[in-house]
Amino acid sequence: WRFAGQLAKGEVGVFRDGRSTMLDLLERAHALMGSVGVSPPRLRRPPSIPPSPPAASNEPPAFASSASGSGASFEEPSTTQLLDSLPPEVCLAVREALLSLPAQAAQADDALEHIIGCLSEHRKRRGRQSSPRRGLEFLVTMDLGQDLDDEMLLVLLAALTQRGLLACRGVITCLAPADLRAQLAAGTLRSLGLSGVPTAAGTDGGGGGGEAAAVEEMKKVRYLVRGLSSTGAQSGLRAGFALMRSSLLAAEDRSLVLVVVSSLKDAAELVREEGALFKRKVRQVVIQGGVLPFSPGVAAAGEMLEPDSAHNNAFDAASSRFFYHRCQELGVPLLVLSRFAAYGCQVPRSTYDDLAATGGQIGRRLQETQRTSIERLWRRACAPADSPSRAGLPVRCDKRWFCDTFLGGDGRDRAEDVSIWDLVRGFNMYDPIALVAAVPALAERFFETDDLVVHGVRHRVVGVSADRSGVRPGSGLQEWLCAAFLEGARLEAAAEEGEEELPRSGSMGRPPWSRAERGAERGDSLDDPSLSPALGEGGQGSDTVHEE
């Protein structure tokens, strides 16, 4: 397990019986990936690597030997250096195999066998894809388990992945306990047929930790992947940072989208330490947050988009301000979706009933949890402004705000300890619409933006006020979301029945929500009116605290 952990974290080289196994692993990986048509990397291997002396402790021996004929010291490259030198396709396959190592892989040979098996399966999957479509590559930071819409984002991701629109290169969880949230993310992805998506625990997000009740509920989820390693806080390791960095290194220039639906602390650390790499690799940053009022157009000297008091921004205000500013300084385009955008496309309360009806465990859990989640938010909003029971909810998010936003103005005469479930009309999908906006064709179809041009780069905001939500009138976004959620939930049910892979496009029929996206890829018009009907009556409402 030490072998697996060190390899997965990229902390040091990997050793067995005093000899390196990493180069052997990569050579075998090259052979397995050969059918994909990937050229092998140019790695220099020393003529011989003699056994290292036995280690005096449990730590692996230092790698040092003499290069043949020269007497010069040869220092074995680190795991991270070796992976970084691989072509992107091989690098991603190897990294995904490393991050999926089960806890029971206690011996080096067991871990190596698991890795080789994963690479072999990857090669077989590639071989079965007659005409694979490459979706838009992206990373996402999220606080899964804090609100239900984080999990709804992953359900939506399954549908968009199945249609070839997105390719997730990593999920980074933040907000303590980040490792537990990573386990929930891994379990959710696996249930949805996306076990190849790597997950890693990030920072505490600057918020200390999530609400105790929500954390306890996470621990009870049946499909947690409990074998994942933690953040490595005690040893100083940063798994989330390492995953983001390696994903950037493996990506083509200006190809990767970063989606932030959580605290901006992890994203800020990445930009602070790898600014040049970030600028070279990232094509756009999509943030679920909000900005202070601004005048659209060309920015005046020194003018920039400034983060407002949205909940994600408020977790770590200093990191938020740094990240917004640094992205604009580097010329990396921002696309910010505010709470007002979510107000413009609420989904009906019956959505969760429809998800549960598909038979998947995620849909059932979300249906069972939705009432608890909204009731908990009700109590937080009713608590006094200085009460710890608010768990970080902004002061302006009080009882009146809750009633106006979630209950259509009703419920103001209800006491804090009285259920409001009967008054809830629907739910706002804050995080999922950020994922929708990450796909250019969908962003164009569903959203209108107010733009600020800073140093020649256009930064966009969806939802600048209650009167301007940024959702295109008549676009059908609500119906589209309902259909897409249902499609993702059905993929989970299919995976539970034993299907190893997500069905290829067309194998489950062609739901109406996907037609315009396929047309967009061909350059056709996005004005396709055929959408599935709304699933029940929509209204204002939400089960999340992104009200921010």
Coordinates of C-alpha atoms in Angstrom, one line a residue, residues 110-378:
D110 CA -0.7 -6.5 -6.4
A111 CA -0.7 -2.8 -7.1
L112 CA 1.3 -3.3 -10.3
E113 CA -1.1 -6.0 -11.4
H114 CA -4.1 -3.6 -10.8
I115 CA -2.4 -0.8 -12.7
I116 CA -1.6 -3.0 -15.7
G117 CA -5.1 -4.4 -15.7
C118 CA -6.5 -0.8 -15.8
L119 CA -4.3 0.1 -18.7
S120 CA -5.3 -3.0 -20.5
E121 CA -9.0 -2.2 -20.0
H122 CA -8.3 1.3 -21.2
R123 CA -6.8 0.0 -24.4
K124 CA -9.8 -2.4 -24.9
R125 CA -12.2 0.5 -24.5
R126 CA -10.4 2.6 -27.0
G127 CA -10.4 -0.3 -29.4
R128 CA -14.2 -0.6 -29.1
Q129 CA -14.8 3.0 -29.9
S130 CA -15.1 3.0 -33.7
S131 CA -15.3 6.8 -34.0
P132 CA -14.6 8.4 -30.6
R133 CA -15.5 12.0 -30.1
R134 CA -13.3 14.1 -27.9
G135 CA -15.3 16.1 -25.5
L136 CA -14.2 19.4 -24.1
E137 CA -11.6 18.7 -21.4
F138 CA -12.2 20.2 -18.0
L139 CA -11.4 20.1 -14.3
V140 CA -13.9 20.9 -11.5
T141 CA -13.5 21.9 -7.9
M142 CA -16.5 21.2 -5.7
D143 CA -17.7 20.7 -2.1
L144 CA -19.7 17.5 -2.7
G145 CA -22.0 16.6 0.2
Q146 CA -22.6 20.2 1.2
D147 CA -25.6 20.5 -1.1
L148 CA -27.4 18.2 -3.4
D149 CA -26.7 20.1 -6.5
D150 CA -23.1 19.1 -6.4
E151 CA -24.2 15.5 -7.0
M152 CA -26.7 16.7 -9.6
L153 CA -23.7 18.2 -11.4
L154 CA -22.2 14.7 -11.6
V155 CA -25.4 13.2 -12.8
L156 CA -25.5 15.8 -15.6
L157 CA -21.8 15.1 -16.3
A158 CA -22.7 11.5 -17.0
A159 CA -25.2 12.5 -19.6
L160 CA -22.9 15.1 -21.3
T161 CA -20.0 12.6 -21.3
Q162 CA -22.2 10.0 -22.9
R163 CA -23.0 12.5 -25.7
G164 CA -19.3 13.3 -26.2
L165 CA -19.6 16.9 -25.1
L166 CA -17.4 16.8 -22.1
A167 CA -14.4 14.9 -20.8
C168 CA -13.7 15.3 -17.1
R169 CA -10.0 15.2 -16.3
G170 CA -10.4 15.4 -12.5
V171 CA -12.7 16.2 -9.6
I172 CA -11.1 18.1 -6.7
T173 CA -13.1 18.3 -3.5
C174 CA -12.6 21.0 -0.9
L175 CA -14.1 22.0 2.4
A176 CA -13.3 19.8 5.4
P177 CA -13.5 16.8 5.5
A178 CA -12.2 17.0 1.9
D179 CA -11.1 13.4 1.9
L180 CA -14.6 12.2 2.7
R181 CA -16.0 14.4 0.0
A182 CA -13.5 12.8 -2.4
Q183 CA -14.7 9.4 -1.4
L184 CA -18.3 10.5 -2.1
A185 CA -17.2 11.9 -5.5
A186 CA -15.4 8.7 -6.5
G187 CA -18.4 6.5 -5.4
T188 CA -20.8 8.7 -7.3
L189 CA -18.7 8.7 -10.5
R190 CA -18.2 4.9 -10.3
S191 CA -22.0 4.4 -9.9
L192 CA -22.5 6.6 -13.0
G193 CA -20.1 4.6 -15.1
L194 CA -17.3 7.2 -14.8
S195 CA -14.8 5.3 -12.7
G196 CA -12.0 6.5 -14.9
V197 CA -12.4 10.1 -13.7
P198 CA -9.7 10.7 -11.0
T199 CA -10.7 12.4 -7.8
A200 CA -8.5 14.0 -5.1
A201 CA -9.0 15.8 -1.9
G202 CA -8.1 19.5 -1.8
T203 CA -8.0 22.1 0.9
D204 CA -10.5 23.1 3.6
G205 CA -11.6 25.8 1.3
G206 CA -11.0 28.4 3.9
G207 CA -14.4 27.6 5.5
G208 CA -13.1 25.3 8.2
G209 CA -15.7 22.6 7.6
G210 CA -19.1 21.7 6.5
E211 CA -22.2 21.5 8.7
A212 CA -21.9 18.5 11.1
A213 CA -25.2 17.0 10.1
A214 CA -24.3 17.0 6.5
V215 CA -21.0 15.4 7.2
E216 CA -22.6 12.6 9.2
E217 CA -25.0 12.0 6.4
M218 CA -22.1 11.6 4.0
K219 CA -20.6 8.9 6.1
K220 CA -23.7 6.8 5.7
V221 CA -23.7 6.8 1.9
R222 CA -23.4 3.2 0.8
Y223 CA -21.4 3.8 -2.4
L224 CA -18.5 5.8 -0.9
V225 CA -15.1 4.6 -2.2
R226 CA -13.5 4.3 1.2
G227 CA -10.1 3.1 0.0
L228 CA -9.1 6.5 -1.3
S229 CA -6.2 8.2 0.5
S230 CA -6.7 11.4 2.4
T231 CA -5.4 14.8 1.7
G232 CA -2.1 13.9 3.1
A233 CA -2.3 16.9 5.4
Q234 CA -0.1 15.3 8.1
S235 CA 2.7 14.7 5.6
G236 CA 2.3 18.0 3.8
L237 CA 1.1 16.4 0.5
R238 CA -1.5 18.2 -1.6
A239 CA -3.4 15.6 -3.6
G240 CA -5.8 18.1 -5.1
F241 CA -3.1 20.4 -6.2
A242 CA -1.1 17.5 -7.7
L243 CA -4.1 16.4 -9.7
M244 CA -4.7 19.9 -11.1
R245 CA -1.1 20.4 -12.0
S246 CA -0.7 17.0 -13.7
S247 CA -3.9 17.6 -15.7
L248 CA -2.6 20.9 -16.9
L249 CA 0.7 19.4 -17.9
A250 CA -1.0 16.7 -19.8
A251 CA -3.4 19.0 -21.6
E252 CA -2.8 20.8 -24.9
D253 CA -2.3 24.5 -24.8
R254 CA -5.4 26.6 -24.3
S255 CA -7.6 23.4 -24.2
L256 CA -8.7 22.9 -20.6
V257 CA -11.6 24.6 -18.8
L258 CA -11.6 25.0 -15.1
V259 CA -15.0 24.9 -13.5
V260 CA -15.2 26.2 -9.9
V261 CA -18.4 25.5 -8.0
S262 CA -16.9 25.7 -4.5
S263 CA -14.4 27.9 -2.6
L264 CA -11.8 29.4 -4.8
K265 CA -8.9 28.6 -2.4
D266 CA -7.7 25.6 -4.4
A267 CA -7.9 27.4 -7.7
A268 CA -6.1 30.4 -6.2
E269 CA -3.2 28.2 -4.9
L270 CA -2.8 26.7 -8.4
V271 CA -2.6 30.1 -10.1
R272 CA -0.3 31.5 -7.4
E273 CA 2.2 28.6 -7.8
E274 CA 1.8 27.7 -11.5
G275 CA 0.7 31.0 -13.1
A276 CA 2.6 30.5 -16.3
L277 CA 1.4 26.9 -16.7
F278 CA -2.2 28.0 -15.9
K279 CA -2.1 30.8 -18.6
R280 CA -0.7 28.4 -21.2
K281 CA -3.1 25.6 -20.7
V282 CA -6.5 27.0 -19.6
R283 CA -8.9 28.3 -22.2
Q284 CA -11.6 29.5 -19.8
V285 CA -12.6 29.5 -16.1
V286 CA -16.3 29.0 -15.2
I287 CA -17.2 30.1 -11.7
Q288 CA -20.5 29.7 -9.8
G289 CA -20.3 32.9 -7.8
G290 CA -21.0 36.5 -8.5
V291 CA -19.5 39.9 -9.1
L292 CA -20.1 43.5 -7.9
P293 CA -22.1 45.8 -10.2
F294 CA -20.1 47.0 -13.2
S295 CA -20.7 48.8 -16.5
P296 CA -20.4 46.5 -19.5
G297 CA -17.9 47.4 -22.2
V298 CA -14.2 48.1 -22.2
A299 CA -12.8 48.4 -18.7
A300 CA -11.3 51.7 -17.6
A301 CA -7.7 51.8 -16.5
G302 CA -7.4 49.6 -13.4
E303 CA -11.0 48.3 -13.6
M304 CA -11.7 44.6 -13.2
L305 CA -14.5 42.3 -12.3
E306 CA -14.7 42.1 -8.5
P307 CA -16.1 39.1 -6.5
D308 CA -19.2 39.9 -4.5
S309 CA -20.4 38.2 -1.3
A310 CA -21.6 35.0 -2.9
H311 CA -21.1 32.0 -0.6
N312 CA -18.4 30.5 -2.7
N313 CA -16.5 33.8 -2.8
A314 CA -17.0 34.3 0.9
F315 CA -15.4 31.0 2.0
D316 CA -12.0 32.6 1.5
A317 CA -12.5 36.2 0.4
A318 CA -8.7 36.9 0.0
S319 CA -8.3 33.9 -2.3
S320 CA -11.4 34.8 -4.3
R321 CA -10.2 38.4 -4.9
F322 CA -6.7 37.1 -5.9
F323 CA -8.1 34.5 -8.3
Y324 CA -10.5 36.9 -10.0
H325 CA -7.8 39.5 -10.4
R326 CA -5.0 37.2 -11.4
C327 CA -7.1 35.5 -14.2
Q328 CA -7.9 38.9 -15.6
E329 CA -4.2 40.0 -15.4
L330 CA -3.1 36.8 -17.2
G331 CA -5.8 37.2 -19.8
V332 CA -7.6 33.9 -19.0
P333 CA -11.3 34.5 -19.8
L334 CA -13.8 34.3 -16.9
L335 CA -17.4 33.2 -17.2
V336 CA -19.2 33.9 -13.9
L337 CA -22.7 32.6 -13.2
S338 CA -24.6 34.2 -10.3
R339 CA -27.5 33.1 -8.2
F340 CA -29.8 35.1 -10.4
A341 CA -29.0 32.8 -13.3
A342 CA -30.1 29.8 -11.2
Y343 CA -33.4 31.7 -10.4
G344 CA -34.1 31.8 -14.1
C345 CA -34.2 28.0 -14.6
Q346 CA -35.6 26.3 -11.5
V347 CA -36.5 22.6 -11.9
P348 CA -39.7 21.2 -10.3
R349 CA -39.7 19.4 -7.0
S350 CA -40.8 16.2 -8.8
T351 CA -37.4 16.0 -10.6
Y352 CA -36.0 14.0 -7.7
D353 CA -39.0 11.6 -7.8
D354 CA -38.3 11.0 -11.5
L355 CA -34.6 10.3 -10.8
A356 CA -35.5 7.8 -8.0
A357 CA -37.9 6.1 -10.4
T358 CA -35.0 5.1 -12.7
G359 CA -33.9 2.6 -10.0
G360 CA -30.4 3.9 -9.4
Q361 CA -29.0 4.3 -5.9
I362 CA -27.9 7.9 -6.5
G363 CA -31.4 8.9 -7.6
R364 CA -32.9 7.2 -4.6
R365 CA -30.5 8.9 -2.2
L366 CA -31.1 12.3 -3.6
Q367 CA -34.8 11.8 -3.3
E368 CA -34.5 10.7 0.3
T369 CA -32.1 13.5 1.2
Q370 CA -33.7 16.5 -0.6
R371 CA -36.3 17.1 2.2
T372 CA -33.6 17.0 4.9
S373 CA -31.4 19.4 3.0
I374 CA -34.0 22.1 2.4
E375 CA -35.3 21.8 6.0
R376 CA -31.8 22.3 7.2
L377 CA -31.3 25.3 5.1
W378 CA -34.6 26.7 6.4

